Short mmCIF file of C-alpha atoms in Angstrom, two decimals:
data_model
loop_
_atom_site.label_atom_id
_atom_site.label_comp_id
_atom_site.label_asym_id
_atom_site.label_seq_id
_atom_site.Cartn_x
_atom_site.Cartn_y
_atom_site.Cartn_z
CA UNK A 1 51.90 72.64 121.33
CA UNK A 2 55.64 73.17 121.11
CA UNK A 3 58.30 70.67 120.31
CA UNK A 4 61.52 70.91 122.25
CA UNK A 5 64.86 69.15 122.13
CA UNK A 6 68.35 69.48 120.78
CA UNK A 7 67.82 68.10 117.27
CA UNK A 8 68.19 70.64 114.51
CA UNK A 9 66.81 70.62 110.98
CA UNK A 10 69.11 70.65 107.98
CA UNK A 11 71.14 73.84 108.34
CA UNK A 12 70.23 75.25 104.95
CA UNK A 13 67.00 76.83 106.20
CA UNK A 14 66.85 78.18 109.78
CA UNK A 15 63.29 77.65 110.85
CA UNK A 16 61.49 78.68 114.03
CA UNK A 17 57.82 78.90 114.74
CA UNK A 18 56.16 81.90 116.28
CA UNK A 19 52.96 79.90 116.69
CA UNK A 20 53.04 78.01 119.95
CA UNK A 21 56.71 78.30 120.86
CA UNK A 22 59.97 77.26 119.25
CA UNK A 23 59.06 74.41 116.96
CA UNK A 24 62.26 74.21 114.95
CA UNK A 25 65.48 75.03 116.84
CA UNK A 26 67.71 76.99 114.49
CA UNK A 27 71.28 75.85 113.93
CA UNK A 28 72.41 79.09 112.33
CA UNK A 29 72.55 82.79 113.02
CA UNK A 30 70.62 84.90 110.57
CA UNK A 31 72.52 86.29 107.62
CA UNK A 32 72.14 89.74 106.21
CA UNK A 33 69.71 90.28 103.32
CA UNK A 34 68.26 86.77 103.37
CA UNK A 35 64.67 87.80 103.95
CA UNK A 36 64.84 86.72 107.60
CA UNK A 37 63.98 89.04 110.46
CA UNK A 38 63.81 88.91 114.24
CA UNK A 39 60.57 88.96 116.16
CA UNK A 40 60.70 88.77 119.92
CA UNK A 41 64.14 87.20 119.91
CA UNK A 42 63.17 84.45 117.46
CA UNK A 43 64.27 84.04 113.89
CA UNK A 44 61.32 84.46 111.56
CA UNK A 45 61.17 83.93 107.82
CA UNK A 46 58.47 83.41 105.24
CA UNK A 47 58.36 79.65 105.92
CA UNK A 48 57.22 79.67 109.56
CA UNK A 49 53.46 80.01 109.14
CA UNK A 50 51.09 78.17 106.85
CA UNK A 51 49.34 80.93 104.96
CA UNK A 52 46.22 81.05 102.81
CA UNK A 53 46.64 81.87 99.13
CA UNK A 54 45.21 85.33 99.78
CA UNK A 55 48.21 85.98 102.06
CA UNK A 56 50.75 84.74 99.54
CA UNK A 57 50.80 81.14 100.69
CA UNK A 58 51.39 78.41 98.14
CA UNK A 59 52.15 74.72 97.80
CA UNK A 60 55.90 75.17 97.86
CA UNK A 61 55.73 77.02 101.17
CA UNK A 62 53.45 74.35 102.65
CA UNK A 63 55.74 71.55 101.46
CA UNK A 64 58.77 73.20 103.07
CA UNK A 65 56.96 73.65 106.38
CA UNK A 66 55.67 70.08 106.39
CA UNK A 67 59.12 68.75 105.47
CA UNK A 68 60.70 70.61 108.39
CA UNK A 69 57.95 69.49 110.74
CA UNK A 70 58.39 65.92 109.55
CA UNK A 71 62.13 66.08 110.24
CA UNK A 72 61.56 67.32 113.78
CA UNK A 73 58.90 64.84 114.85
CA UNK A 74 60.83 61.92 113.37
CA UNK A 75 63.81 62.91 115.50
CA UNK A 76 61.97 63.73 118.71
CA UNK A 77 58.71 61.78 118.97
CA UNK A 78 58.51 58.15 120.00
CA UNK A 79 56.21 57.30 117.10
CA UNK A 80 57.50 60.10 114.89
CA UNK A 81 58.39 57.91 111.92
CA UNK A 82 54.87 56.53 111.71
CA UNK A 83 52.90 59.74 112.32
CA UNK A 84 55.12 61.78 109.98
CA UNK A 85 53.75 59.76 107.06
CA UNK A 86 50.43 61.59 107.47
CA UNK A 87 52.10 64.82 106.34
CA UNK A 88 53.29 63.09 103.16
CA UNK A 89 50.30 60.98 102.17
CA UNK A 90 47.36 62.59 103.94
CA UNK A 91 46.32 59.06 104.87
CA UNK A 92 45.84 57.49 108.29
CA UNK A 93 48.55 55.26 109.73
CA UNK A 94 48.50 52.42 112.22
CA UNK A 95 50.79 49.67 113.51
CA UNK A 96 50.58 46.05 112.43
CA UNK A 97 49.19 43.77 115.16
CA UNK A 98 50.90 40.50 116.11
CA UNK A 99 49.88 37.51 114.01
CA UNK A 100 47.16 35.32 115.49
CA UNK A 101 48.29 32.08 117.07
CA UNK A 102 47.40 28.71 115.65
CA UNK A 103 45.71 26.09 117.82
CA UNK A 104 49.02 24.30 118.40
CA UNK A 105 50.82 27.52 119.30
CA UNK A 106 48.20 28.33 121.90
CA UNK A 107 48.97 25.03 123.64
CA UNK A 108 52.62 26.01 124.03
CA UNK A 109 52.79 28.00 127.30
CA UNK A 110 56.05 29.76 126.44
CA UNK A 111 54.90 30.66 122.94
CA UNK A 112 51.58 31.92 124.31
CA UNK A 113 53.31 34.03 126.99
CA UNK A 114 55.56 35.66 124.37
CA UNK A 115 52.53 36.36 122.18
CA UNK A 116 50.65 38.00 125.08
CA UNK A 117 53.62 40.27 125.72
CA UNK A 118 53.65 41.25 122.03
CA UNK A 119 49.96 42.11 122.27
CA UNK A 120 50.62 44.34 125.29
CA UNK A 121 53.39 46.14 123.42
CA UNK A 122 51.09 46.54 120.42
CA UNK A 123 48.41 48.17 122.57
CA UNK A 124 50.99 50.55 124.03
CA UNK A 125 52.16 51.48 120.51
CA UNK A 126 48.57 52.13 119.45
CA UNK A 127 48.03 54.42 122.43
CA UNK A 128 51.28 56.25 121.71
CA UNK A 129 50.33 56.64 118.06
CA UNK A 130 46.93 58.09 118.90
CA UNK A 131 48.57 60.53 121.32
CA UNK A 132 51.03 61.54 118.59
CA UNK A 133 48.20 62.13 116.12
CA UNK A 134 46.47 64.40 118.63
CA UNK A 135 49.74 66.20 119.27
CA UNK A 136 50.33 66.63 115.53
CA UNK A 137 46.84 68.08 115.11
CA UNK A 138 47.62 70.71 117.74
CA UNK A 139 51.02 71.44 116.19
CA UNK A 140 49.71 71.89 112.65
CA UNK A 141 46.83 74.02 113.90
CA UNK A 142 49.21 76.39 115.69
CA UNK A 143 51.27 76.75 112.51
CA UNK A 144 48.25 78.08 110.62
CA UNK A 145 47.86 81.81 110.16
CA UNK A 146 44.73 83.39 111.64
CA UNK A 147 43.19 83.66 108.19
CA UNK A 148 44.00 80.03 107.48
CA UNK A 149 42.54 78.95 110.82
CA UNK A 150 39.38 80.84 109.96
CA UNK A 151 39.16 79.11 106.59
CA UNK A 152 39.68 75.67 108.14
CA UNK A 153 37.09 76.40 110.83
CA UNK A 154 34.61 77.25 108.08
CA UNK A 155 34.89 73.81 106.48
CA UNK A 156 32.13 71.26 106.83
CA UNK A 157 32.58 68.95 109.83
CA UNK A 158 35.18 71.10 111.56
CA UNK A 159 33.59 70.91 115.02
CA UNK A 160 33.52 67.12 115.03
CA UNK A 161 37.02 66.77 113.57
CA UNK A 162 38.54 69.25 116.00
CA UNK A 163 36.96 67.52 118.99
CA UNK A 164 38.55 64.22 117.94
CA UNK A 165 41.82 65.90 116.85
CA UNK A 166 41.53 64.28 113.42
CA UNK A 167 44.93 65.24 112.00
CA UNK A 168 44.34 63.33 108.75
CA UNK A 169 41.32 65.53 108.03
CA UNK A 170 43.28 68.65 109.01
CA UNK A 171 46.23 67.87 106.73
CA UNK A 172 43.94 67.13 103.79
CA UNK A 173 41.92 70.29 104.41
CA UNK A 174 45.02 72.49 104.64
CA UNK A 175 46.42 71.05 101.42
CA UNK A 176 43.09 71.59 99.71
CA UNK A 177 42.85 75.23 100.83
CA UNK A 178 46.42 75.97 99.76
CA UNK A 179 45.45 74.80 96.27
CA UNK A 180 42.23 76.85 96.52
CA UNK A 181 39.88 73.88 96.89
CA UNK A 182 37.38 75.28 99.35
CA UNK A 183 34.57 72.94 100.43
CA UNK A 184 32.73 76.00 101.76
CA UNK A 185 32.13 76.89 98.10
CA UNK A 186 29.44 75.15 96.04
CA UNK A 187 30.75 71.62 95.48
CA UNK A 188 30.38 71.63 91.70
CA UNK A 189 32.40 74.87 91.50
CA UNK A 190 35.17 73.57 93.75
CA UNK A 191 35.43 70.33 91.77
CA UNK A 192 35.47 72.22 88.49
CA UNK A 193 38.24 74.54 89.66
CA UNK A 194 40.31 71.65 91.05
CA UNK A 195 40.09 69.87 87.70
CA UNK A 196 40.91 73.06 85.81
CA UNK A 197 44.08 73.54 87.85
CA UNK A 198 45.25 70.08 86.83
CA UNK A 199 44.45 70.49 83.15
CA UNK A 200 45.95 73.98 82.84
CA UNK A 201 49.07 73.36 84.91
CA UNK A 202 52.24 73.66 82.81
CA UNK A 203 55.80 72.75 83.69
CA UNK A 204 57.93 75.91 84.02
CA UNK A 205 60.89 75.99 81.68
CA UNK A 206 63.52 75.67 84.42
CA UNK A 207 61.67 73.12 86.56
CA UNK A 208 63.11 69.60 86.53
CA UNK A 209 60.89 66.64 85.71
CA UNK A 210 60.80 65.15 89.21
CA UNK A 211 59.57 68.42 90.74
CA UNK A 212 57.07 68.91 87.92
CA UNK A 213 55.52 65.50 88.45
CA UNK A 214 55.46 65.98 92.23
CA UNK A 215 53.53 69.25 91.90
CA UNK A 216 51.11 67.74 89.37
CA UNK A 217 50.45 64.71 91.58
CA UNK A 218 49.75 66.97 94.55
CA UNK A 219 47.09 68.80 92.51
CA UNK A 220 45.61 65.47 91.48
CA UNK A 221 45.60 64.27 95.09
CA UNK A 222 43.47 67.27 96.11
CA UNK A 223 41.02 66.53 93.31
CA UNK A 224 40.84 62.84 94.24
CA UNK A 225 40.14 63.67 97.87
CA UNK A 226 36.69 64.84 96.82
CA UNK A 227 36.08 63.28 93.41
CA UNK A 228 37.58 59.79 93.45
CA UNK A 229 40.27 58.38 91.17
CA UNK A 230 41.50 60.82 88.53
CA UNK A 231 40.70 59.75 84.98
CA UNK A 232 37.97 57.27 85.90
CA UNK A 233 35.09 58.91 84.02
CA UNK A 234 31.65 57.48 83.29
CA UNK A 235 32.78 55.63 80.16
CA UNK A 236 35.70 54.12 82.04
CA UNK A 237 33.38 53.06 84.86
CA UNK A 238 31.12 51.31 82.36
CA UNK A 239 34.06 49.51 80.76
CA UNK A 240 35.34 48.38 84.16
CA UNK A 241 31.93 47.13 85.25
CA UNK A 242 31.34 45.31 81.95
CA UNK A 243 34.75 43.65 82.05
CA UNK A 244 34.32 42.48 85.64
CA UNK A 245 30.79 41.22 85.01
CA UNK A 246 32.15 38.99 82.23
CA UNK A 247 34.84 37.41 84.41
CA UNK A 248 34.43 33.89 85.80
CA UNK A 249 36.63 31.61 87.87
CA UNK A 250 38.38 28.44 86.70
CA UNK A 251 35.16 26.44 87.02
CA UNK A 252 33.17 28.95 85.00
CA UNK A 253 31.34 30.27 88.04
CA UNK A 254 30.89 34.01 88.77
CA UNK A 255 33.65 35.57 90.87
CA UNK A 256 33.13 36.18 94.56
CA UNK A 257 32.47 39.72 95.76
CA UNK A 258 35.98 39.98 97.25
CA UNK A 259 37.64 38.96 94.00
CA UNK A 260 35.42 41.33 92.01
CA UNK A 261 36.33 44.16 94.36
CA UNK A 262 40.05 43.42 93.95
CA UNK A 263 39.74 43.29 90.16
CA UNK A 264 37.82 46.54 90.17
CA UNK A 265 40.51 48.34 92.17
CA UNK A 266 43.19 47.01 89.82
CA UNK A 267 41.25 48.34 86.81
CA UNK A 268 40.73 51.74 88.47
CA UNK A 269 44.47 52.01 89.17
CA UNK A 270 45.21 51.18 85.53
CA UNK A 271 42.86 53.88 84.21
CA UNK A 272 44.23 56.37 86.73
CA UNK A 273 47.84 55.68 85.75
CA UNK A 274 47.03 56.11 82.06
CA UNK A 275 45.23 59.40 82.68
CA UNK A 276 48.02 60.82 84.82
CA UNK A 277 50.71 59.67 82.36
CA UNK A 278 48.84 61.45 79.57
CA UNK A 279 48.55 64.63 81.64
CA UNK A 280 52.27 64.52 82.45
CA UNK A 281 53.07 64.55 78.73
CA UNK A 282 50.38 67.13 77.99
CA UNK A 283 51.57 69.60 80.63
CA UNK A 284 55.31 69.16 80.05
CA UNK A 285 57.33 72.23 79.09
CA UNK A 286 56.37 73.33 75.58
CA UNK A 287 59.85 74.53 74.72
CA UNK A 288 61.61 71.34 75.80
CA UNK A 289 59.12 68.68 74.77
CA UNK A 290 57.07 69.99 71.84
CA UNK A 291 58.78 67.52 69.49
CA UNK A 292 57.99 64.61 71.79
CA UNK A 293 54.30 65.50 71.93
CA UNK A 294 54.13 66.10 68.18
CA UNK A 295 55.78 62.78 67.38
CA UNK A 296 53.59 60.81 69.78
CA UNK A 297 50.48 62.40 68.25
CA UNK A 298 51.68 61.62 64.72
CA UNK A 299 52.41 58.00 65.61
CA UNK A 300 48.94 57.71 67.13
CA UNK A 301 47.48 59.04 63.90
CA UNK A 302 49.38 56.30 62.08
CA UNK A 303 47.68 53.70 64.28
CA UNK A 304 50.77 53.22 66.48
CA UNK A 305 49.98 54.15 70.05
CA UNK A 306 53.23 54.90 71.86
CA UNK A 307 51.81 57.12 74.58
CA UNK A 308 53.10 56.08 78.02
CA UNK A 309 50.58 54.21 80.16
CA UNK A 310 52.17 54.61 83.60
CA UNK A 311 53.58 57.50 85.57
CA UNK A 312 57.06 55.96 85.50
CA UNK A 313 56.90 55.53 81.72
CA UNK A 314 55.83 59.14 81.26
CA UNK A 315 58.68 60.45 83.42
CA UNK A 316 61.11 58.21 81.56
CA UNK A 317 59.86 59.56 78.22
CA UNK A 318 60.55 63.12 79.37
CA UNK A 319 63.98 62.20 80.68
CA UNK A 320 64.92 60.42 77.45
CA UNK A 321 63.71 63.38 75.41
CA UNK A 322 65.74 65.79 77.51
CA UNK A 323 68.83 63.60 77.24
CA UNK A 324 68.38 63.46 73.48
CA UNK A 325 68.29 67.24 73.22
CA UNK A 326 71.56 67.52 75.12
CA UNK A 327 73.47 65.17 72.79
CA UNK A 328 75.88 66.60 70.17
CA UNK A 329 74.16 67.09 66.83
CA UNK A 330 76.53 64.70 65.07
CA UNK A 331 75.19 61.84 67.21
CA UNK A 332 71.52 62.42 66.48
CA UNK A 333 71.39 60.12 63.45
CA UNK A 334 72.21 57.11 65.65
CA UNK A 335 69.61 57.80 68.31
CA UNK A 336 66.31 55.93 68.30
CA UNK A 337 65.24 56.81 71.83
CA UNK A 338 62.53 59.21 70.73
CA UNK A 339 59.58 58.34 68.57
CA UNK A 340 59.29 60.28 65.33
CA UNK A 341 56.81 60.20 62.50
CA UNK A 342 57.78 58.01 59.58
CA UNK A 343 57.59 59.80 56.22
CA UNK A 344 59.54 57.54 53.89
CA UNK A 345 62.84 59.31 54.54
CA UNK A 346 63.64 57.84 57.94
CA UNK A 347 63.40 59.58 61.29
CA UNK A 348 63.57 63.40 61.19
CA UNK A 349 67.05 64.64 62.10
CA UNK A 350 67.83 68.07 63.52
CA UNK A 351 70.19 70.30 61.60
CA UNK A 352 73.43 71.63 63.01
CA UNK A 353 71.42 74.52 64.42
CA UNK A 354 69.45 72.11 66.57
CA UNK A 355 66.12 72.66 64.80
CA UNK A 356 63.82 70.09 63.20
CA UNK A 357 61.91 71.56 60.25
CA UNK A 358 58.80 69.67 59.23
CA UNK A 359 58.30 68.51 55.60
CA UNK A 360 61.88 69.39 54.57
CA UNK A 361 64.12 66.76 52.93
CA UNK A 362 67.87 67.33 52.83
CA UNK A 363 69.15 66.64 49.27
CA UNK A 364 72.58 65.68 50.64
CA UNK A 365 71.73 62.92 53.12
CA UNK A 366 68.10 62.37 52.01
CA UNK A 367 66.93 62.64 55.63
CA UNK A 368 64.01 64.77 56.69
CA UNK A 369 64.03 67.61 59.22
CA UNK A 370 66.73 70.00 58.01
CA UNK A 371 68.11 71.95 55.06
CA UNK A 372 71.23 70.84 53.19
CA UNK A 373 73.31 73.75 54.46
CA UNK A 374 72.58 72.60 58.04
CA UNK A 375 73.17 68.90 57.37
CA UNK A 376 74.74 67.20 60.43
CA UNK A 377 75.66 64.15 58.35
CA UNK A 378 78.00 66.27 56.23
CA UNK A 379 79.63 67.58 59.40
CA UNK A 380 80.05 64.03 60.65
CA UNK A 381 81.63 62.93 57.35
CA UNK A 382 84.14 65.77 57.64
CA UNK A 383 84.99 64.68 61.19
CA UNK A 384 85.48 61.09 60.05
CA UNK A 385 87.69 62.21 57.17
CA UNK A 386 89.87 64.18 59.53
CA UNK A 387 90.27 61.15 61.75
CA UNK A 388 91.41 58.81 58.95
CA UNK A 389 95.22 58.25 58.80
#
């Protein structure tokens, strides 16, 4: 199914589809030596078809294609803003129905007539949304390479899902295959490999923290699609169940099933956040954040747990650490943003060469972390002396 119209995607990446017609009208002419080529009068580049990993496809390519598709359907489809969310979250979307009328409101003829009209509009929106989901299924399917289509068709439940145009299932399946999670493989092997990809993933040296966390969360999302909440292992499950079983209401009576269910979901989210925050720190760039990890581990050994417990806290810890590294050396002695091991000589301070050397005490400033000939305090004293009138 092709999308048509005059809207153009951001001009930085001309993008047309060779699968099912012109999906993304290009706003630019092709430039020389950009990796683009012409095929049948259409501009083609490496980001026009969703490829399997065996063809060189990867998550970055899929994200670019989905982002462009999202831009187009938001601009051109009646329910584009709602249905586009499926490409981001992999979760189903719907529209909120009108609130039910009270008994008094039902007696008011005008109020009741307005409510009935709202219900009619709601039904029309639901129909339009279902049509858009079916249309999106067809669009995504046509963007798949033949090899990718074959892989999707080999997944369990494909016949049923394709008959109902279940785009949520299709998006999840495509994301899973791009990260090599293949449900056609033995389940235990697929789960093991999905978990291994999370644990072994490392932030590239030049990748910023926001992109790093986004990639890591996408790997975790694939794992959770088949295995439940990340980080909620058997011991965590037992702790959650024991804690909820011990809860009572204000009158000392056992909680209702609904309340227990809510409490359970809150506990699962807490364990999940902690596990992901820990993995963010663990997989962060070794070169940029080795000191942060070492200091957190040392503090933990000293019975002071300063590991972040939420995703936001983990990202903030990385950002603070990176900011600290970019500060002039002479300012390091006044910075307490990062956590360092206490050894009786204050927080370790980097020398003027930017290095922190373990178990070394400077005999000039009595601080740990550097030799006397690299003492930043001495440099600062010289600066202060020069500034005095």
